[in-house]
Amino acid sequence: MSKIRFTEPNREILARRDSIINDLTRLVDPAGLITSTDECRAYETDALTAYRKMPLAVVLPKTTEEVSAVLKYCHDTGVKVVPRGAGTSLAGGAIPSEDAVVLGLSKMNRVLAVNYDDRFIRVEAGVTNLSVTAVVAENGFFYAPDPSSQLACTIGGNIANNSGGAHCLKYGVTTNNLLGVRMVLIDGSIIDLGGDYLDSAGLDLLGLVVGSEGQLGIVTEATLRILKSAEGARPVLFGFPSCEGAGKAVADVIAAGIIPVAIEYMDKAAIEICEAFAKAGYPLDVEALLIVEVEGSDAEMDATLADITAIARANGATTVRESRSAIETAAIWKGRKSAFGATGRVADYLCMDGTVPTGKLSYVLAEISKIVQRHGLRVANVFHAGDGNMHPLILYNANDPSQQSKAEAAGDDILRLCVEVGGCLTGEHGVGIEKRDLMRCQFDDADLAQQIRVRAAFDPRWLLNTDKVFPLDFRCQG
Amino acid sequence: MTDCYKPRDECGLSSAIKDAATAKMPLVVRGAGSKSAMGRPLGGYAMPLTTERMRGVSLYEPTELVIGALPGTPVSEIDRMLAKHNQMLPFEPMDHRVLFGTSAEPTIGGIVAGNVSGPRRVAVGACRDSLIGVRLVTGRGDIVKSGGRVMKNVTGLDLVKLTCGAWGTLGVLSEAIFKVLPKPARSLSLGLRGLDDMTAISALTAALGSTFAVSAAAHIPASIGSDSTTIVRLEGSEGSVAYGSRELARLWCSFGLPDLIEGDESANFWLRIRDAHWLAQPMDRSIWRLSLAPSKAPRALADIRRKLGVRYFYDWGGGLVWLAVVGADDAGASVVREAMVNTGGHATLVRASSEIRRRIDVFEPLPPAVLKLTQEIKKSFDPDRVLNFGRMYAGI
Amino acid sequence: MQTNFSLTALADAHVSESEKILRACVHCGFCTATCPTYLLLGDEADSPRGRIYLIKDMLEEEKPATPQVVEHIDRCLTCLSCMTTCPSGVHYMHLVDHARAHIARTYTRPLPDRLLRGMLAKVLPFPGRLRLALRVATVSRPIRKWLANLPGGAQLAAMIELSSSFKRRRPTRRLPGATVDRPRGRVALLSGCAQQVLGQNINEAAIRLLTRHGIEVVQPIDEGCCGALVQHLGYESRALDAARHNVDVWTREIENGGLDAIVVTTSGCGTVIKDYGFLLRNDNAYAQKAVRISALARDITEFLHELPLQDGVRTTGQVVAYHSACSMQHGQQVRDQPKSLLRRMGFVVREVPEGHICCGSAGTYNVLQPEIANRLRARKVTNIEKVKPQIIASGNLGCITQIGAGTRIPVVHTVELVDWAMGGPLPDVLKGCLG
């Protein structure tokens, strides 16, 4: 029923389980070692629950030194390691394998330094995204990347997946907002890349580590760039009678030289789901909704919004509604950011993450609905339109095995379409296990071989997050 | 047998590199050669490979804010094309001709190879932040692509970043794709006179920690001009720049009353900052480029100045220091490197005689574990060590 | 989330209800971020998502609870912060209640734990026994350190420590209720069991407030414990008995004189009474009556908020940190009314940072899990003290006791402050600092 394969666990490792656990007890605090079946079960999956594998054991270190000791041990004894932040991956990035130790960073959640003059904050990797902003908000600063899961997801996970979010249209994604990391390599060595200054020395290994999905090492500390919050921010809701109109409006706004902080898109299905949860006042009588946020002084916002509104109206917008209060603004964003979870009220879903050129949005939306219909399923679309990062939610019934495989097939078709029109498989969720076998749609053998060689430079024994990102049959080549 | 590879396209590039790899013939890769005197001199003979015949804009979608170009395309050609749609490369790449006294127009391949950025880097990021896709030919002759034409992409390893700033040691670029930005409708500068370094950096920090559309921030100390200039540039819509300049003047009230600098005067000033104009002459001075936390910069500079005769100025709000060293037979390396060890950050010897660059590390020395990774990565791209071997670090 | 229950298992009404809840969960993990135990311990199994997953496995496999599962469920405060956070509408409260009942049925706790829980269930809901127990606790105070070293002794010691934090109070008795001339409304005021002994002053203030506004207050003599305490200890049938009993008592009041509301001054009790309709849904004789009772239940601040309120008569302006009990903000989703009442009376109300996180009281939690409870109290007090209040106000006796044991700042019930502002007596703990 489910299409994703896992490698056969290494029997020799499974047979050594007791002695491995015994050795681990000497390396981490007892409260940070989890071995019983019931307790390990809590770690058998992440937010891609269709797939589950019990880990060999779970360690939750409290210090970089503990991480180093565990990795060195695993390296020396050939044990695989699956890093885990908050386990919010929609692509199965934190799903274990039976012969692997899960290394979770949830106990490493301290803020180490805040520096407003040099505009950075240094945190441990288990700190959640939103709590970074919470720390600096009292001084009017914020951390820009804001993935929808920002309440729960960790900075370590953000780095692994180069997370973006609604506001990266203006502020960029994780890689553009990260100054440095401390990370532990699989052999236990601890390295610093970058720091409290711009552009790291030597090759841009920091840039390479971002988005590497835990396959190059385990980041334990990060130095993040913080920015002063704008004086004001105002989201506006634009309702359109057609998806095409909304898609065209997005392209026209960008073409007019206006870069709002965010342009978010929801189709009718998504609007209904989110409104039911957040009661944000989304219009229910439209086919498509754009949430466009601008920021700055009141006069600036008024001027920019007037331009945007004219463009939206020219493309047939029937509803135009500005947020009038902080409470309304919060509700508008709460609805958008809870879209995936709120979808859980009506159905199970697979969340896609392909990115397409913004000029192709309308075409791709129309094709998505054809694809999903062809597989006999429904779809809700909610995504970052400004940068073409689409999140079709394919709705299905997880308790019906035939629907599971249909949903996966539809997802594959959608992602192939994204690549065909010049886009990519994943904008911010990562390849994980979910899109691993589609990598060949986007890359040829030479591309993949070079990536794998680079990966091997960090992890020659292929122990870190092994069953992810690269097609299973590919790793031994090159 | 040729004495220089001049491939016309990616295929030609690939076969040239394959030939060289087979023959174990080291190559020195160049675009127009505007900064070929930067980096370590390659030891022994290396055959030149130039990308100057691979030129032209390969993709431009103004409505999607993306542009792609072949490596030998002059930056000026890209700028002209973007200007037609009132757009620009966000990172404001420096032109090294001023420092090196060269004449050929810099190519986009060279900009990527050096991760070359300018004053706007402090606000919108470096070349590596705007670069969203590359095609390159590795030292194996393999044609490899990474990234693409969309702004968000986390599919596979980010070889785009790795390529950017690798000085051609991993592969030779065959196409680069950037995200671009609309040109700001309005740009002006505010300048303060007579501040010492410490106070000036505080003023720049206040400006960069504000929301007033600051796109660049620099300080030129008195040792360069007749009086020191502390300057920020505001860019954006008419309204936001007008508002920002008013508010910033208020924010700066404790530092003095700023002058308003507009039009060509402002533009030319930032060009001089971008290209380190004040340090270019005399040509025999060694020039360093230091990246460090702004709050630590004045003290680091004070340290250096106690031991070395230098002329210098700050960009990036104090986070970038340009330094011209007078005398010193190691170009001041021992003093500069020691200062960087104390503050954190990195220093690059941008200009020095080839004799000094042979003796002294040009790029910041790497800790052993990072050096080992760098060596392994080099090996993975270029096992036969044909591409710019040793230009960044010995053995890389 | 996919589930895998056998058809026979689904025939059980509890299981089928839990299956529905599990199906709504998408395992997104948002709840982990607002769960107090996950914040402290960082273990997935100590987060709502992890507990849901353990419960799912236990119920799907129809297996007895294991000590590990019990440990993690026991650590749950039932603060329900997760339910406020959950975008998917997962009813964690009903799921964890089911799990606790399953544990009670299938797992034999170690003897000291069993004795302690049995004692709590037999003492706390009964005012007479509680008074006696408090006297015993006072006497045993000198040996609490010795007790702490015995198996299960840490909990016993915690209980003694906690009980000794109560100020010596006037002898108490059940309040008689109060009539007014030409009443504008008639309500039943829940006496509360522990509150009768430990916080009689709270209901006295409530009665003054209500009668001042022309509301007749009845306190039925045979009303019993709401059932919350026994339910959270896993004694499901006792909880249902308690619910049925009170449904009968209040139904009788409805039939003899009518009730506009059942007013509750302890938000922990309010949460459960508002859930009677669900608890008794499978009891044909009670289902409908219970729905009616739940619909009438109101927190005192909710009820007052809907009245045309009199103005305050005292000089206020004191800085009050409002601590929202979990049962108030998460269990009943009552958020603004208490603050707006206090502001209306002229107090300067400050929001507490991390206000959504539990103080560690959580019913009997501070007795059963003293270590975590103490850490949460310390965290809470630190956060409260950040806003530099003169007074701390809360709507739940458990929180008042818990926080009061960790700070010198006086802690009072919201209605005590409102009552004082309207002319009532100054609460004892404020004597000396206000006047």
PDB file of N, CA and C in Angstrom, chain A residues 1 34 36 38-39 41-47 49 52 60 84 86-88 106-107 109 148-149 151-152 277 337-338 341-342 344-345 348-349 397-399, chain C residues 1-3 19 23-24 26-30 32-34 38-39 41-45 49-50 53-54 57 63 66 68-69 71-72 84-89:
ATOM      1  N   MET A   1       0.819  -1.192   0.000  1.00  0.00           N
ATOM      2  CA  MET A   1       0.000   0.000   0.000  1.00  0.00           C
ATOM      3  C   MET A   1       0.860   1.252   0.000  1.00  0.00           C
ATOM      4  N   ILE A  34      16.575   6.784  26.305  1.00  0.00           N
ATOM      5  CA  ILE A  34      15.266   6.147  26.265  1.00  0.00           C
ATOM      6  C   ILE A  34      15.379   4.834  25.517  1.00  0.00           C
ATOM      7  N   SER A  36      12.998   1.815  26.471  1.00  0.00           N
ATOM      8  CA  SER A  36      11.866   0.887  26.544  1.00  0.00           C
ATOM      9  C   SER A  36      11.009   1.018  25.292  1.00  0.00           C
ATOM     10  N   ASP A  38       7.789   1.088  24.834  1.00  0.00           N
ATOM     11  CA  ASP A  38       6.703   2.068  24.894  1.00  0.00           C
ATOM     12  C   ASP A  38       7.221   3.482  24.695  1.00  0.00           C
ATOM     13  N   GLU A  39       8.338   3.798  25.349  1.00  0.00           N
ATOM     14  CA  GLU A  39       8.836   5.173  25.274  1.00  0.00           C
ATOM     15  C   GLU A  39       9.487   5.480  23.927  1.00  0.00           C
ATOM     16  N   ARG A  41       8.477   4.298  21.259  1.00  0.00           N
ATOM     17  CA  ARG A  41       7.401   4.390  20.280  1.00  0.00           C
ATOM     18  C   ARG A  41       7.029   5.855  19.981  1.00  0.00           C
ATOM     19  N   ALA A  42       7.148   6.698  20.996  1.00  0.00           N
ATOM     20  CA  ALA A  42       6.801   8.107  20.786  1.00  0.00           C
ATOM     21  C   ALA A  42       7.692   8.754  19.736  1.00  0.00           C
ATOM     22  N   TYR A  43       8.792   8.089  19.415  1.00  0.00           N
ATOM     23  CA  TYR A  43       9.751   8.663  18.452  1.00  0.00           C
ATOM     24  C   TYR A  43       9.708   7.944  17.111  1.00  0.00           C
ATOM     25  N   GLU A  44       8.725   7.075  16.903  1.00  0.00           N
ATOM     26  CA  GLU A  44       8.777   6.264  15.679  1.00  0.00           C
ATOM     27  C   GLU A  44       8.342   7.030  14.433  1.00  0.00           C
ATOM     28  N   THR A  45       7.808   8.236  14.601  1.00  0.00           N
ATOM     29  CA  THR A  45       7.412   8.987  13.422  1.00  0.00           C
ATOM     30  C   THR A  45       7.505  10.483  13.702  1.00  0.00           C
ATOM     31  N   ASP A  46       7.239  11.291  12.660  1.00  0.00           N
ATOM     32  CA  ASP A  46       7.188  12.739  12.868  1.00  0.00           C
ATOM     33  C   ASP A  46       5.828  13.225  12.370  1.00  0.00           C
ATOM     34  N   ALA A  47       5.763  14.300  11.577  1.00  0.00           N
ATOM     35  CA  ALA A  47       4.444  14.736  11.111  1.00  0.00           C
ATOM     36  C   ALA A  47       4.051  14.073   9.791  1.00  0.00           C
ATOM     37  N   THR A  49       2.907  10.797   9.425  1.00  0.00           N
ATOM     38  CA  THR A  49       2.626   9.615  10.254  1.00  0.00           C
ATOM     39  C   THR A  49       2.296   8.374   9.450  1.00  0.00           C
ATOM     40  N   ARG A  52       6.369   4.777   9.801  1.00  0.00           N
ATOM     41  CA  ARG A  52       6.802   4.616  11.191  1.00  0.00           C
ATOM     42  C   ARG A  52       7.884   3.541  11.271  1.00  0.00           C
ATOM     43  N   LEU A  60      18.763  11.990  24.300  1.00  0.00           N
ATOM     44  CA  LEU A  60      18.411  13.412  24.353  1.00  0.00           C
ATOM     45  C   LEU A  60      19.521  14.139  25.107  1.00  0.00           C
ATOM     46  N   ARG A  84      16.915  14.655  15.373  1.00  0.00           N
ATOM     47  CA  ARG A  84      15.517  15.055  15.508  1.00  0.00           C
ATOM     48  C   ARG A  84      15.426  16.371  16.265  1.00  0.00           C
ATOM     49  N   ALA A  86      12.013  19.014  16.666  1.00  0.00           N
ATOM     50  CA  ALA A  86      10.706  18.885  17.301  1.00  0.00           C
ATOM     51  C   ALA A  86       9.873  17.803  16.624  1.00  0.00           C
ATOM     52  N   GLY A  87      10.405  17.175  15.596  1.00  0.00           N
ATOM     53  CA  GLY A  87       9.645  16.124  14.911  1.00  0.00           C
ATOM     54  C   GLY A  87       8.429  16.663  14.191  1.00  0.00           C
ATOM     55  N   THR A  88       8.577  17.838  13.557  1.00  0.00           N
ATOM     56  CA  THR A  88       7.434  18.406  12.826  1.00  0.00           C
ATOM     57  C   THR A  88       7.584  18.246  11.319  1.00  0.00           C
ATOM     58  N   SER A 106      15.797  18.229  21.904  1.00  0.00           N
ATOM     59  CA  SER A 106      14.772  18.958  22.639  1.00  0.00           C
ATOM     60  C   SER A 106      15.222  19.432  24.013  1.00  0.00           C
ATOM     61  N   LYS A 107      16.248  18.811  24.566  1.00  0.00           N
ATOM     62  CA  LYS A 107      16.718  19.280  25.883  1.00  0.00           C
ATOM     63  C   LYS A 107      17.734  20.409  25.744  1.00  0.00           C
ATOM     64  N   ASN A 109      17.724  23.667  24.834  1.00  0.00           N
ATOM     65  CA  ASN A 109      16.835  24.762  24.452  1.00  0.00           C
ATOM     66  C   ASN A 109      17.136  26.053  25.204  1.00  0.00           C
ATOM     67  N   SER A 148       5.245  27.905   9.157  1.00  0.00           N
ATOM     68  CA  SER A 148       3.938  27.812   9.818  1.00  0.00           C
ATOM     69  C   SER A 148       4.011  27.040  11.124  1.00  0.00           C
ATOM     70  N   SER A 149       4.959  26.134  11.216  1.00  0.00           N
ATOM     71  CA  SER A 149       5.094  25.350  12.449  1.00  0.00           C
ATOM     72  C   SER A 149       5.976  26.070  13.455  1.00  0.00           C
ATOM     73  N   LEU A 151       5.720  27.751  16.010  1.00  0.00           N
ATOM     74  CA  LEU A 151       5.441  27.588  17.435  1.00  0.00           C
ATOM     75  C   LEU A 151       6.248  26.414  17.994  1.00  0.00           C
ATOM     76  N   ALA A 152       6.341  25.340  17.220  1.00  0.00           N
ATOM     77  CA  ALA A 152       6.927  24.112  17.739  1.00  0.00           C
ATOM     78  C   ALA A 152       8.280  23.764  17.133  1.00  0.00           C
ATOM     79  N   PHE A 277     -11.685  27.257  11.947  1.00  0.00           N
ATOM     80  CA  PHE A 277     -10.831  27.195  13.129  1.00  0.00           C
ATOM     81  C   PHE A 277     -10.537  28.583  13.714  1.00  0.00           C
ATOM     82  N   LYS A 337      -1.548  30.123   9.459  1.00  0.00           N
ATOM     83  CA  LYS A 337      -0.465  29.275   9.945  1.00  0.00           C
ATOM     84  C   LYS A 337      -0.958  27.950  10.516  1.00  0.00           C
ATOM     85  N   SER A 338      -2.242  27.896  10.817  1.00  0.00           N
ATOM     86  CA  SER A 338      -2.791  26.641  11.340  1.00  0.00           C
ATOM     87  C   SER A 338      -3.433  25.824  10.240  1.00  0.00           C
ATOM     88  N   GLY A 341      -2.809  21.930  10.218  1.00  0.00           N
ATOM     89  CA  GLY A 341      -3.430  21.262  11.357  1.00  0.00           C
ATOM     90  C   GLY A 341      -4.942  21.301  11.273  1.00  0.00           C
ATOM     91  N   ALA A 342      -5.483  22.477  10.909  1.00  0.00           N
ATOM     92  CA  ALA A 342      -6.933  22.615  10.860  1.00  0.00           C
ATOM     93  C   ALA A 342      -7.535  21.674   9.820  1.00  0.00           C
ATOM     94  N   GLY A 344      -6.777  18.769   9.471  1.00  0.00           N
ATOM     95  CA  GLY A 344      -6.991  17.516  10.182  1.00  0.00           C
ATOM     96  C   GLY A 344      -8.417  17.348  10.684  1.00  0.00           C
ATOM     97  N   ARG A 345      -9.157  18.447  10.816  1.00  0.00           N
ATOM     98  CA  ARG A 345     -10.550  18.356  11.253  1.00  0.00           C
ATOM     99  C   ARG A 345     -11.434  17.710  10.196  1.00  0.00           C
ATOM    100  N   ASP A 348      -7.509  13.352   6.540  1.00  0.00           N
ATOM    101  CA  ASP A 348      -6.061  13.193   6.547  1.00  0.00           C
ATOM    102  C   ASP A 348      -5.535  13.891   5.294  1.00  0.00           C
ATOM    103  N   TYR A 349      -4.266  14.238   5.304  1.00  0.00           N
ATOM    104  CA  TYR A 349      -3.739  14.915   4.122  1.00  0.00           C
ATOM    105  C   TYR A 349      -2.272  14.599   3.918  1.00  0.00           C
ATOM    106  N   ASN A 397      -8.367   9.504   3.109  1.00  0.00           N
ATOM    107  CA  ASN A 397      -8.683   8.780   4.333  1.00  0.00           C
ATOM    108  C   ASN A 397      -7.552   7.802   4.627  1.00  0.00           C
ATOM    109  N   ALA A 398      -6.818   8.082   5.689  1.00  0.00           N
ATOM    110  CA  ALA A 398      -5.627   7.273   5.973  1.00  0.00           C
ATOM    111  C   ALA A 398      -5.985   5.851   6.365  1.00  0.00           C
ATOM    112  N   ASN A 399      -7.213   5.630   6.771  1.00  0.00           N
ATOM    113  CA  ASN A 399      -7.594   4.273   7.160  1.00  0.00           C
ATOM    114  C   ASN A 399      -8.035   3.435   5.955  1.00  0.00           C
TER     115      ASN A 399
ATOM    116  N   MET C   1      -4.808  11.174  11.739  1.00  0.00           N
ATOM    117  CA  MET C   1      -3.790  10.141  11.836  1.00  0.00           C
ATOM    118  C   MET C   1      -4.460   8.789  11.611  1.00  0.00           C
ATOM    119  N   GLN C   2      -3.716   7.920  10.948  1.00  0.00           N
ATOM    120  CA  GLN C   2      -4.230   6.576  10.725  1.00  0.00           C
ATOM    121  C   GLN C   2      -4.408   5.861  12.061  1.00  0.00           C
ATOM    122  N   THR C   3      -5.498   5.087  12.172  1.00  0.00           N
ATOM    123  CA  THR C   3      -5.668   4.278  13.378  1.00  0.00           C
ATOM    124  C   THR C   3      -5.881   2.834  12.974  1.00  0.00           C
ATOM    125  N   GLU C  19     -11.248   6.758  19.294  1.00  0.00           N
ATOM    126  CA  GLU C  19     -10.786   6.596  17.907  1.00  0.00           C
ATOM    127  C   GLU C  19     -11.070   7.858  17.112  1.00  0.00           C
ATOM    128  N   ARG C  23      -8.271  10.170  15.250  1.00  0.00           N
ATOM    129  CA  ARG C  23      -8.314  10.395  13.801  1.00  0.00           C
ATOM    130  C   ARG C  23      -8.118  11.878  13.467  1.00  0.00           C
ATOM    131  N   ALA C  24      -8.535  12.747  14.399  1.00  0.00           N
ATOM    132  CA  ALA C  24      -8.407  14.183  14.120  1.00  0.00           C
ATOM    133  C   ALA C  24      -6.967  14.666  14.274  1.00  0.00           C
ATOM    134  N   VAL C  26      -3.242  15.207  13.639  1.00  0.00           N
ATOM    135  CA  VAL C  26      -2.369  15.041  12.475  1.00  0.00           C
ATOM    136  C   VAL C  26      -0.896  14.978  12.893  1.00  0.00           C
ATOM    137  N   HIS C  27      -0.656  14.920  14.211  1.00  0.00           N
ATOM    138  CA  HIS C  27       0.703  14.734  14.714  1.00  0.00           C
ATOM    139  C   HIS C  27       1.604  15.899  14.305  1.00  0.00           C
ATOM    140  N   CYS C  28       1.026  17.095  14.230  1.00  0.00           N
ATOM    141  CA  CYS C  28       1.800  18.250  13.756  1.00  0.00           C
ATOM    142  C   CYS C  28       2.794  18.721  14.801  1.00  0.00           C
ATOM    143  N   GLY C  29       2.511  18.435  16.081  1.00  0.00           N
ATOM    144  CA  GLY C  29       3.473  18.775  17.127  1.00  0.00           C
ATOM    145  C   GLY C  29       3.327  20.167  17.715  1.00  0.00           C
ATOM    146  N   PHE C  30       2.335  20.938  17.268  1.00  0.00           N
ATOM    147  CA  PHE C  30       2.156  22.280  17.830  1.00  0.00           C
ATOM    148  C   PHE C  30       2.006  22.215  19.349  1.00  0.00           C
ATOM    149  N   THR C  32       3.297  20.350  21.499  1.00  0.00           N
ATOM    150  CA  THR C  32       4.503  20.141  22.308  1.00  0.00           C
ATOM    151  C   THR C  32       5.013  21.474  22.851  1.00  0.00           C
ATOM    152  N   ALA C  33       4.847  22.527  22.041  1.00  0.00           N
ATOM    153  CA  ALA C  33       5.435  23.821  22.399  1.00  0.00           C
ATOM    154  C   ALA C  33       4.768  24.476  23.597  1.00  0.00           C
ATOM    155  N   THR C  34       3.533  24.125  23.873  1.00  0.00           N
ATOM    156  CA  THR C  34       2.845  24.784  24.983  1.00  0.00           C
ATOM    157  C   THR C  34       2.590  23.829  26.150  1.00  0.00           C
ATOM    158  N   TYR C  38       6.696  19.073  28.665  1.00  0.00           N
ATOM    159  CA  TYR C  38       7.652  18.987  27.560  1.00  0.00           C
ATOM    160  C   TYR C  38       8.678  20.118  27.658  1.00  0.00           C
ATOM    161  N   LEU C  39       8.196  21.292  28.053  1.00  0.00           N
ATOM    162  CA  LEU C  39       9.130  22.408  28.214  1.00  0.00           C
ATOM    163  C   LEU C  39      10.218  22.068  29.225  1.00  0.00           C
ATOM    164  N   LEU C  41      11.004  18.852  30.462  1.00  0.00           N
ATOM    165  CA  LEU C  41      11.686  17.564  30.354  1.00  0.00           C
ATOM    166  C   LEU C  41      12.213  17.276  28.948  1.00  0.00           C
ATOM    167  N   GLY C  42      11.589  17.875  27.931  1.00  0.00           N
ATOM    168  CA  GLY C  42      12.095  17.716  26.565  1.00  0.00           C
ATOM    169  C   GLY C  42      11.956  16.323  25.978  1.00  0.00           C
ATOM    170  N   ASP C  43      11.130  15.496  26.595  1.00  0.00           N
ATOM    171  CA  ASP C  43      10.939  14.141  26.078  1.00  0.00           C
ATOM    172  C   ASP C  43       9.580  14.068  25.384  1.00  0.00           C
ATOM    173  N   GLU C  44       9.593  13.616  24.140  1.00  0.00           N
ATOM    174  CA  GLU C  44       8.350  13.487  23.369  1.00  0.00           C
ATOM    175  C   GLU C  44       7.254  12.773  24.176  1.00  0.00           C
ATOM    176  N   ALA C  45       7.642  11.758  24.946  1.00  0.00           N
ATOM    177  CA  ALA C  45       6.654  10.998  25.706  1.00  0.00           C
ATOM    178  C   ALA C  45       6.045  11.829  26.832  1.00  0.00           C
ATOM    179  N   ARG C  49       1.479  15.248  22.264  1.00  0.00           N
ATOM    180  CA  ARG C  49       1.531  14.406  21.064  1.00  0.00           C
ATOM    181  C   ARG C  49       2.081  13.024  21.397  1.00  0.00           C
ATOM    182  N   GLY C  50       3.122  12.998  22.244  1.00  0.00           N
ATOM    183  CA  GLY C  50       3.698  11.716  22.625  1.00  0.00           C
ATOM    184  C   GLY C  50       2.719  10.887  23.442  1.00  0.00           C
ATOM    185  N   TYR C  53       0.130   9.421  21.377  1.00  0.00           N
ATOM    186  CA  TYR C  53       0.667   8.299  20.624  1.00  0.00           C
ATOM    187  C   TYR C  53       0.764   7.045  21.494  1.00  0.00           C
ATOM    188  N   LEU C  54       1.178   7.228  22.750  1.00  0.00           N
ATOM    189  CA  LEU C  54       1.262   6.082  23.663  1.00  0.00           C
ATOM    190  C   LEU C  54      -0.131   5.536  23.945  1.00  0.00           C
ATOM    191  N   ASP C  57      -1.432   3.539  20.985  1.00  0.00           N
ATOM    192  CA  ASP C  57      -0.853   2.209  20.903  1.00  0.00           C
ATOM    193  C   ASP C  57      -1.480   1.279  21.941  1.00  0.00           C
ATOM    194  N   LYS C  63      -3.975  -3.560  25.166  1.00  0.00           N
ATOM    195  CA  LYS C  63      -3.059  -4.159  26.131  1.00  0.00           C
ATOM    196  C   LYS C  63      -3.103  -3.399  27.451  1.00  0.00           C
ATOM    197  N   THR C  66       1.476  -0.224  30.744  1.00  0.00           N
ATOM    198  CA  THR C  66       2.791  -0.588  31.272  1.00  0.00           C
ATOM    199  C   THR C  66       3.265   0.514  32.220  1.00  0.00           C
ATOM    200  N   GLN C  68       5.807   2.277  32.098  1.00  0.00           N
ATOM    201  CA  GLN C  68       6.328   3.442  31.359  1.00  0.00           C
ATOM    202  C   GLN C  68       5.189   4.347  30.902  1.00  0.00           C
ATOM    203  N   VAL C  69       4.144   3.722  30.339  1.00  0.00           N
ATOM    204  CA  VAL C  69       3.014   4.528  29.872  1.00  0.00           C
ATOM    205  C   VAL C  69       2.383   5.256  31.061  1.00  0.00           C
ATOM    206  N   GLU C  71       3.757   6.174  33.815  1.00  0.00           N
ATOM    207  CA  GLU C  71       4.625   7.258  34.274  1.00  0.00           C
ATOM    208  C   GLU C  71       4.368   8.539  33.467  1.00  0.00           C
ATOM    209  N   HIS C  72       4.274   8.385  32.135  1.00  0.00           N
ATOM    210  CA  HIS C  72       4.120   9.586  31.297  1.00  0.00           C
ATOM    211  C   HIS C  72       2.705  10.167  31.369  1.00  0.00           C
ATOM    212  N   THR C  84      -5.960  24.250  23.747  1.00  0.00           N
ATOM    213  CA  THR C  84      -6.029  25.616  23.237  1.00  0.00           C
ATOM    214  C   THR C  84      -5.163  25.748  21.988  1.00  0.00           C
ATOM    215  N   THR C  85      -4.041  25.079  22.005  1.00  0.00           N
ATOM    216  CA  THR C  85      -3.094  25.199  20.896  1.00  0.00           C
ATOM    217  C   THR C  85      -3.524  24.411  19.662  1.00  0.00           C
ATOM    218  N   CYS C  86      -4.158  23.278  19.875  1.00  0.00           N
ATOM    219  CA  CYS C  86      -4.384  22.319  18.787  1.00  0.00           C
ATOM    220  C   CYS C  86      -5.240  22.898  17.657  1.00  0.00           C
ATOM    221  N   PRO C  87      -4.683  22.982  16.435  1.00  0.00           N
ATOM    222  CA  PRO C  87      -5.493  23.477  15.321  1.00  0.00           C
ATOM    223  C   PRO C  87      -6.484  22.421  14.816  1.00  0.00           C
ATOM    224  N   SER C  88      -6.240  21.177  15.142  1.00  0.00           N
ATOM    225  CA  SER C  88      -7.077  20.110  14.583  1.00  0.00           C
ATOM    226  C   SER C  88      -8.277  19.784  15.461  1.00  0.00           C
ATOM    227  N   GLY C  89      -8.385  20.414  16.615  1.00  0.00           N
ATOM    228  CA  GLY C  89      -9.536  20.180  17.483  1.00  0.00           C
ATOM    229  C   GLY C  89      -9.509  18.829  18.173  1.00  0.00           C
TER     230      GLY C  89
END
